[in-house]
PDB file of C-alpha atoms in Angstrom:
ATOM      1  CA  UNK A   1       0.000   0.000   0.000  1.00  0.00           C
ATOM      2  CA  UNK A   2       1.187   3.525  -1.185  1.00  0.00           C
ATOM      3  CA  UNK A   3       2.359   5.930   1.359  1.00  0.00           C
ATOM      4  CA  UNK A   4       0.003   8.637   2.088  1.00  0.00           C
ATOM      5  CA  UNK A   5       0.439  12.468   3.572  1.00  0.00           C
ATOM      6  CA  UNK A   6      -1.671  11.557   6.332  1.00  0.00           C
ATOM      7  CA  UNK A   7       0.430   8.372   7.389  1.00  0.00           C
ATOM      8  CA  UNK A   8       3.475  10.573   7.704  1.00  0.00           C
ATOM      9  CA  UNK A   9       1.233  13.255   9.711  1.00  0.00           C
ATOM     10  CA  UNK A  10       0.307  10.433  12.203  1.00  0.00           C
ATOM     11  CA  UNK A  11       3.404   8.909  12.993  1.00  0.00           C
ATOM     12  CA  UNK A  12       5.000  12.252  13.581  1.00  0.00           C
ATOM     13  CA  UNK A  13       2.218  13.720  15.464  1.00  0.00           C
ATOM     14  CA  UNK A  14       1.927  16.791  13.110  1.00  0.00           C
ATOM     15  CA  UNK A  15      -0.560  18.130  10.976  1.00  0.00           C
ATOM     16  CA  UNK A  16      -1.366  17.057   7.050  1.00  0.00           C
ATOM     17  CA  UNK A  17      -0.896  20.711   6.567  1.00  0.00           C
ATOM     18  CA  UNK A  18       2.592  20.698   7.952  1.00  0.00           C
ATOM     19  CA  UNK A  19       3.604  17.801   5.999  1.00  0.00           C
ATOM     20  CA  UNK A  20       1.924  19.600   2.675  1.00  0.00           C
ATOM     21  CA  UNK A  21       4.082  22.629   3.186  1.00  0.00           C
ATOM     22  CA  UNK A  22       6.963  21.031   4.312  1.00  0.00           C
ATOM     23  CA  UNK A  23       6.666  19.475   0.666  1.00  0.00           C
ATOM     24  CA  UNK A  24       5.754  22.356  -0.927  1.00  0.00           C
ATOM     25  CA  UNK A  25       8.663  23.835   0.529  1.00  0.00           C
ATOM     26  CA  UNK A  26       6.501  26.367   2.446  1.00  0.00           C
ATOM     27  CA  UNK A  27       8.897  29.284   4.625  1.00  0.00           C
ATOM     28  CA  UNK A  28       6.631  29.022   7.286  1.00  0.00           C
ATOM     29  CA  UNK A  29       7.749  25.695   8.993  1.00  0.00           C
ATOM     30  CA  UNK A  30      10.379  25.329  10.967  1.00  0.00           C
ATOM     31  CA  UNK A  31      14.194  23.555  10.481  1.00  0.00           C
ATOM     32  CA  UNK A  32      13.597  20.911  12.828  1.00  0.00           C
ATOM     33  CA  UNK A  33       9.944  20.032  12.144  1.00  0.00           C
ATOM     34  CA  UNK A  34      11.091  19.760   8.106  1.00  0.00           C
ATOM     35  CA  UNK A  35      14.097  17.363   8.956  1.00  0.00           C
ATOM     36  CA  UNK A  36      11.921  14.969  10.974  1.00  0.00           C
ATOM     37  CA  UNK A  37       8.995  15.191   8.000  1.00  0.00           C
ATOM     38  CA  UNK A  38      11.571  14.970   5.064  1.00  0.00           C
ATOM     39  CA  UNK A  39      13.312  11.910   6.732  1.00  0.00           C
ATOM     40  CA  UNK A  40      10.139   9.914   7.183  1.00  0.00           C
ATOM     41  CA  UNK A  41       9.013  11.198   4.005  1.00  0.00           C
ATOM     42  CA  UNK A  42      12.689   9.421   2.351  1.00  0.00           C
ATOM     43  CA  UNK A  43      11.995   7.037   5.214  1.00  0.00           C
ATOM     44  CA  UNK A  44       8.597   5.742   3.875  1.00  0.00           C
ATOM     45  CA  UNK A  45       9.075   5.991   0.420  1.00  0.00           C
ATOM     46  CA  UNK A  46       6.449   8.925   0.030  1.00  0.00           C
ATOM     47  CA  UNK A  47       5.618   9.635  -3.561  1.00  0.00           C
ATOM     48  CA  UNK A  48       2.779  12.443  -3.936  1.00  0.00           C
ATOM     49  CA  UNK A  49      -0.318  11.614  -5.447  1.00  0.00           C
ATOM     50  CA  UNK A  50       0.004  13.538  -8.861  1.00  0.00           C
ATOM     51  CA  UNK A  51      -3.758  13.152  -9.701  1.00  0.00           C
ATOM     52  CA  UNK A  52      -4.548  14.204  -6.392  1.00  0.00           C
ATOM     53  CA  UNK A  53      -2.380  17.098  -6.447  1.00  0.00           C
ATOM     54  CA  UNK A  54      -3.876  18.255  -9.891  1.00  0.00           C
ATOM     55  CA  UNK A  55      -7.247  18.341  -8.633  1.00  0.00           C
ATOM     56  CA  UNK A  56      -6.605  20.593  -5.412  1.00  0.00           C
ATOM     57  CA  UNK A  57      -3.889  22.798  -7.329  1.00  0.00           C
ATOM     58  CA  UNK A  58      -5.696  22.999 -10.988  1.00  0.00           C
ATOM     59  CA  UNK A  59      -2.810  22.112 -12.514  1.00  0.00           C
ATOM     60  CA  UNK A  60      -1.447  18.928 -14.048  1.00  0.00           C
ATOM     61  CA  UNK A  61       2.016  19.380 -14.108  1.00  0.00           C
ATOM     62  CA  UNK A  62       2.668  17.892 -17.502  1.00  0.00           C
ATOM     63  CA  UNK A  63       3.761  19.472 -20.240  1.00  0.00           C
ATOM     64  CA  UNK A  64       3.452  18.058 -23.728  1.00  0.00           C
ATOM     65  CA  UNK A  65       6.134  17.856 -26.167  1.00  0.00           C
ATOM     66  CA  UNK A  66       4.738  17.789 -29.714  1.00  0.00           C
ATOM     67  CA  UNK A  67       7.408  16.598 -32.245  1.00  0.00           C
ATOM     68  CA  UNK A  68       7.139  15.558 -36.010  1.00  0.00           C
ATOM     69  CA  UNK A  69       9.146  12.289 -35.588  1.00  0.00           C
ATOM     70  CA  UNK A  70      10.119  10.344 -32.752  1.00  0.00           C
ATOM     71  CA  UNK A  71      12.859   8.775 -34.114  1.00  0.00           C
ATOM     72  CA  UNK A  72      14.848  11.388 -35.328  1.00  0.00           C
ATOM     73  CA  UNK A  73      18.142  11.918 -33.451  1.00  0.00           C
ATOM     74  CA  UNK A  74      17.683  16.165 -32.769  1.00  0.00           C
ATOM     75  CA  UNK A  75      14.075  15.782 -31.180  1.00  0.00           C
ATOM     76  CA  UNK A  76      15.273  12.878 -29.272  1.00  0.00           C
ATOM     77  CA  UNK A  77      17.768  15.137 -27.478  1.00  0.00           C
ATOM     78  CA  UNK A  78      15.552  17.821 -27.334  1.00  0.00           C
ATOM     79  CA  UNK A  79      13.012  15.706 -25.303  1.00  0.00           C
ATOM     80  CA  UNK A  80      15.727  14.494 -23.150  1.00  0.00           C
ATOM     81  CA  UNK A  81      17.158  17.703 -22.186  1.00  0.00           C
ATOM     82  CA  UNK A  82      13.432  19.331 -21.760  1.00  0.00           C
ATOM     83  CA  UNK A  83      12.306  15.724 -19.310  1.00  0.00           C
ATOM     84  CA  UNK A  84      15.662  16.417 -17.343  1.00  0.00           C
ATOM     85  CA  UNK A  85      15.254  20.366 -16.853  1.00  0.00           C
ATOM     86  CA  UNK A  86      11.594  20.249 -16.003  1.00  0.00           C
ATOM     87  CA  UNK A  87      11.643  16.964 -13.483  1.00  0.00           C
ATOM     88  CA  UNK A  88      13.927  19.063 -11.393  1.00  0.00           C
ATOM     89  CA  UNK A  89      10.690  21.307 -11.407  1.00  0.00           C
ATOM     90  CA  UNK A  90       8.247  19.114 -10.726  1.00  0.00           C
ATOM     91  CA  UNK A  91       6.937  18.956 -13.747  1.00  0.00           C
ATOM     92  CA  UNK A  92       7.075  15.516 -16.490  1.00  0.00           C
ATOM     93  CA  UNK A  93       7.426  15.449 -20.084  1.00  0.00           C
ATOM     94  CA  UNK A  94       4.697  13.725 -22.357  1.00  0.00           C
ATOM     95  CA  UNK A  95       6.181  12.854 -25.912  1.00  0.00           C
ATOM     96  CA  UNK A  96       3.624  12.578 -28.979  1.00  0.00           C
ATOM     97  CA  UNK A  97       4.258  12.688 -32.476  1.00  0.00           C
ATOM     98  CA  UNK A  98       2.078  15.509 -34.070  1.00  0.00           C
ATOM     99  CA  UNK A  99      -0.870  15.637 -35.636  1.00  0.00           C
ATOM    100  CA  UNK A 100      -1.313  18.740 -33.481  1.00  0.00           C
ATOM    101  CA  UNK A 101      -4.612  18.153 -31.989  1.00  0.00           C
ATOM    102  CA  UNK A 102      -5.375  20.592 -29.602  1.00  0.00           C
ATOM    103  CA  UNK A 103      -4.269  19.075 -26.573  1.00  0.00           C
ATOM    104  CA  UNK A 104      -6.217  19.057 -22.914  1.00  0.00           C
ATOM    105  CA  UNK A 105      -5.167  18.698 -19.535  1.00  0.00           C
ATOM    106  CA  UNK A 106      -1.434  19.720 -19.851  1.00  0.00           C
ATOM    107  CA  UNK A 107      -0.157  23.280 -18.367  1.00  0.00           C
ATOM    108  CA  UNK A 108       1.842  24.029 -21.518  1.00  0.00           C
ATOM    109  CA  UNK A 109       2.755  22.707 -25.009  1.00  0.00           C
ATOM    110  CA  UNK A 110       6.544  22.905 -26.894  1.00  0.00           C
ATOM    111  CA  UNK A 111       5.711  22.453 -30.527  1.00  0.00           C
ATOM    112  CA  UNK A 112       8.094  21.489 -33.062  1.00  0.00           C
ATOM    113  CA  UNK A 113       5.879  22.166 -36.209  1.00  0.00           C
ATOM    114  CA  UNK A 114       5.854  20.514 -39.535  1.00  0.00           C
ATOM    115  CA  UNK A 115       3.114  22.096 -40.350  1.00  0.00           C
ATOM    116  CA  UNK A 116       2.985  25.202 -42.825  1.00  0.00           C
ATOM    117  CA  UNK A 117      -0.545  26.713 -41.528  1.00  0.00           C
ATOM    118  CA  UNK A 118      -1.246  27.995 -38.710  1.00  0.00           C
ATOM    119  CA  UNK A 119      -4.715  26.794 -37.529  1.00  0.00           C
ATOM    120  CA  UNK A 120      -3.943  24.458 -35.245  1.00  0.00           C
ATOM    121  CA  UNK A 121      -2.358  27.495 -33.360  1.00  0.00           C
ATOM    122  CA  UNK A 122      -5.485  29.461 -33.058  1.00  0.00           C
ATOM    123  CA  UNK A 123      -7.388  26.563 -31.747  1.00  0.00           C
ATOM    124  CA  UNK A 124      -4.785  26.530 -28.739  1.00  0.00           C
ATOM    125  CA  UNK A 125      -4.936  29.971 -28.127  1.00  0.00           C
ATOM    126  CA  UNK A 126      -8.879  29.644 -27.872  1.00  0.00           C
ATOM    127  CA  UNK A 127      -8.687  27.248 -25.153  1.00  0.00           C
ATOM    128  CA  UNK A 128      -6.267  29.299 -23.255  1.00  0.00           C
ATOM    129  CA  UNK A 129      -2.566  26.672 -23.714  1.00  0.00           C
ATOM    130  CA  UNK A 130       0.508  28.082 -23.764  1.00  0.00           C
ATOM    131  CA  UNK A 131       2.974  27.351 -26.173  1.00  0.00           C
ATOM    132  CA  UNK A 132       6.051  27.635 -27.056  1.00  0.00           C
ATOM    133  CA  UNK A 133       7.612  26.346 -30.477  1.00  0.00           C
ATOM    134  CA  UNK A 134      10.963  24.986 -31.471  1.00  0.00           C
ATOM    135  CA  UNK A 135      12.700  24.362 -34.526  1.00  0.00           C
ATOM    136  CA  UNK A 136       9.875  26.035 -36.773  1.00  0.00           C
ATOM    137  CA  UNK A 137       8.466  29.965 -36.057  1.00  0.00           C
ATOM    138  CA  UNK A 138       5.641  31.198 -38.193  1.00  0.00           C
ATOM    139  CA  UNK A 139       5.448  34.470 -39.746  1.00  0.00           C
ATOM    140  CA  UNK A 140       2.604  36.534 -38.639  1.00  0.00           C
ATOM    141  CA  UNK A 141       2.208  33.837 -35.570  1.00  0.00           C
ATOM    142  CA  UNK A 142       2.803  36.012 -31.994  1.00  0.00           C
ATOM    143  CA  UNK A 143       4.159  32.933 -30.075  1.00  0.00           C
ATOM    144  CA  UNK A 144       7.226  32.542 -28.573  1.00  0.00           C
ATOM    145  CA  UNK A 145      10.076  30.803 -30.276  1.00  0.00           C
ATOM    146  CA  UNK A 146      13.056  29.329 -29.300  1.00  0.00           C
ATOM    147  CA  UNK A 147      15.534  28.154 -32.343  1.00  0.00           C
ATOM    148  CA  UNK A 148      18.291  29.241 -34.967  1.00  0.00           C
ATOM    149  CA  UNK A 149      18.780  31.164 -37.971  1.00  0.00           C
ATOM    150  CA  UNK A 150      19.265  28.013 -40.483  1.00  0.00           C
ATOM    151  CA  UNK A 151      19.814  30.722 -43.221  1.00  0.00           C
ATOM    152  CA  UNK A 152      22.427  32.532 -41.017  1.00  0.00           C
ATOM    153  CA  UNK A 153      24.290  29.540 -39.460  1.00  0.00           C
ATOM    154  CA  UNK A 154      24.768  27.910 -42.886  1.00  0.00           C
ATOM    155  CA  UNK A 155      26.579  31.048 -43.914  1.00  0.00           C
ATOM    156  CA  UNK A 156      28.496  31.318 -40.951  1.00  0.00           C
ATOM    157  CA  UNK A 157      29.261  27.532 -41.445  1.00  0.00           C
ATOM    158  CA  UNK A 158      30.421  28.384 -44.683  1.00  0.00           C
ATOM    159  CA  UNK A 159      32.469  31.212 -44.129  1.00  0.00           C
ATOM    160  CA  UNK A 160      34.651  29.323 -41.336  1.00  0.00           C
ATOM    161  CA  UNK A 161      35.494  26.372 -44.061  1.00  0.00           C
ATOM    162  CA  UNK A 162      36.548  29.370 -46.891  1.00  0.00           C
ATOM    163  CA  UNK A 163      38.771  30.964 -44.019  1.00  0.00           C
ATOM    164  CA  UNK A 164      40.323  27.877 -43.048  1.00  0.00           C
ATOM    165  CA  UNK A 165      41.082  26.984 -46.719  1.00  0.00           C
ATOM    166  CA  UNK A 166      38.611  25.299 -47.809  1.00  0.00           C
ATOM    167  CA  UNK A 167      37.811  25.520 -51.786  1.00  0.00           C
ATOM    168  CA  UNK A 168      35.776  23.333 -52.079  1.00  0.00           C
ATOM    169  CA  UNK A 169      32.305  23.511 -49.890  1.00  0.00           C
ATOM    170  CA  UNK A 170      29.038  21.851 -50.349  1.00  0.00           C
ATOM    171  CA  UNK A 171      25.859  21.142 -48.976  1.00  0.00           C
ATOM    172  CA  UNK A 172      24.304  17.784 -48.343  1.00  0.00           C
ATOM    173  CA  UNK A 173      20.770  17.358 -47.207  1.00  0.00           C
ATOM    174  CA  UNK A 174      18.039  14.944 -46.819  1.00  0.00           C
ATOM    175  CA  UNK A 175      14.931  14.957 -48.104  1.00  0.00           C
TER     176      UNK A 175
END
């Protein structure tokens, strides 16, 4: 049987609200009471109820990671680096290939697009999800955007090969 808040309450003798802030990381409690909770917490195992937590706070905690392939090697790292950065927020990483349906339930979306109409944005911005987008920004689109200059970093590419010596430079792409 799972660990609950309340266990950890009674065999300490404290309050479920001391335990919740202690968790939450609340100022108000003090050093001593948050050693004792956060060794019986390690102690017991404790893992928080996420569905629970959703339902008192409003928010899921998940954010949703919408990518055009799985399998390729750059959104692969991207969703690792994202899962990493955002567990040590409290917050998990869902992973789905896109067809970019509007999706429910999740505090925020990271889009990489391979879309080339915008639609699918407006619908999101109806129900009220944030987004942010990667790899892909669309003109005339006010989101925010977090990517490179392919256009510039080719020609910077480009121009360190030709100042290095290079005489011959090309290009090789897929499809």
């Amino acid at each position: 049987m799972n660990t609950r808040m309340k266990d950890i309450a009674k065999d300490l003798g404290v309050s479920l609200i001391t335990i919740s802030k202690v968790l939450r990381n609340h100022p108000d409690i003090g050093y001593e009471t948050r050693e004792r909770v956060l060794a019986r917490v390690k102690e017991r195992d404790y893992r928080p109820n996420l569905a629970a937590r959703s339902l008192v706070t409003g928010r899921s905690y998940l954010v949703g990671l919408v990518v055009p392939d799985l399998l390729h090697p750059f959104f692969a790292e991207v969703a690792k680096s994202l899962s990493d950065v955002l567990r040590g927020n409290g917050y998990y990483l869902i992973v789905c290939s896109s067809d970019e349906d509007p999706a429910r339930r999740l505090d925020t979306l990271i889009i990489a697009s391979c879309h080339t109409t915008v639609d699918n944005f407006f619908a999101l911005k109806m129900q009220n999800t944030p987004y942010v987008l990667i790899d892909r920004c669309f003109p005339g689109l006010s989101a925010n955007f977090i990517g490179v200059d392919d256009e510039s970093v080719g020609m910077l590419a480009t121009r360190h090969l030709i100042d290095i010596g290079c005489k011959r430079v090309a290009h090789i792409r897929g499809p």
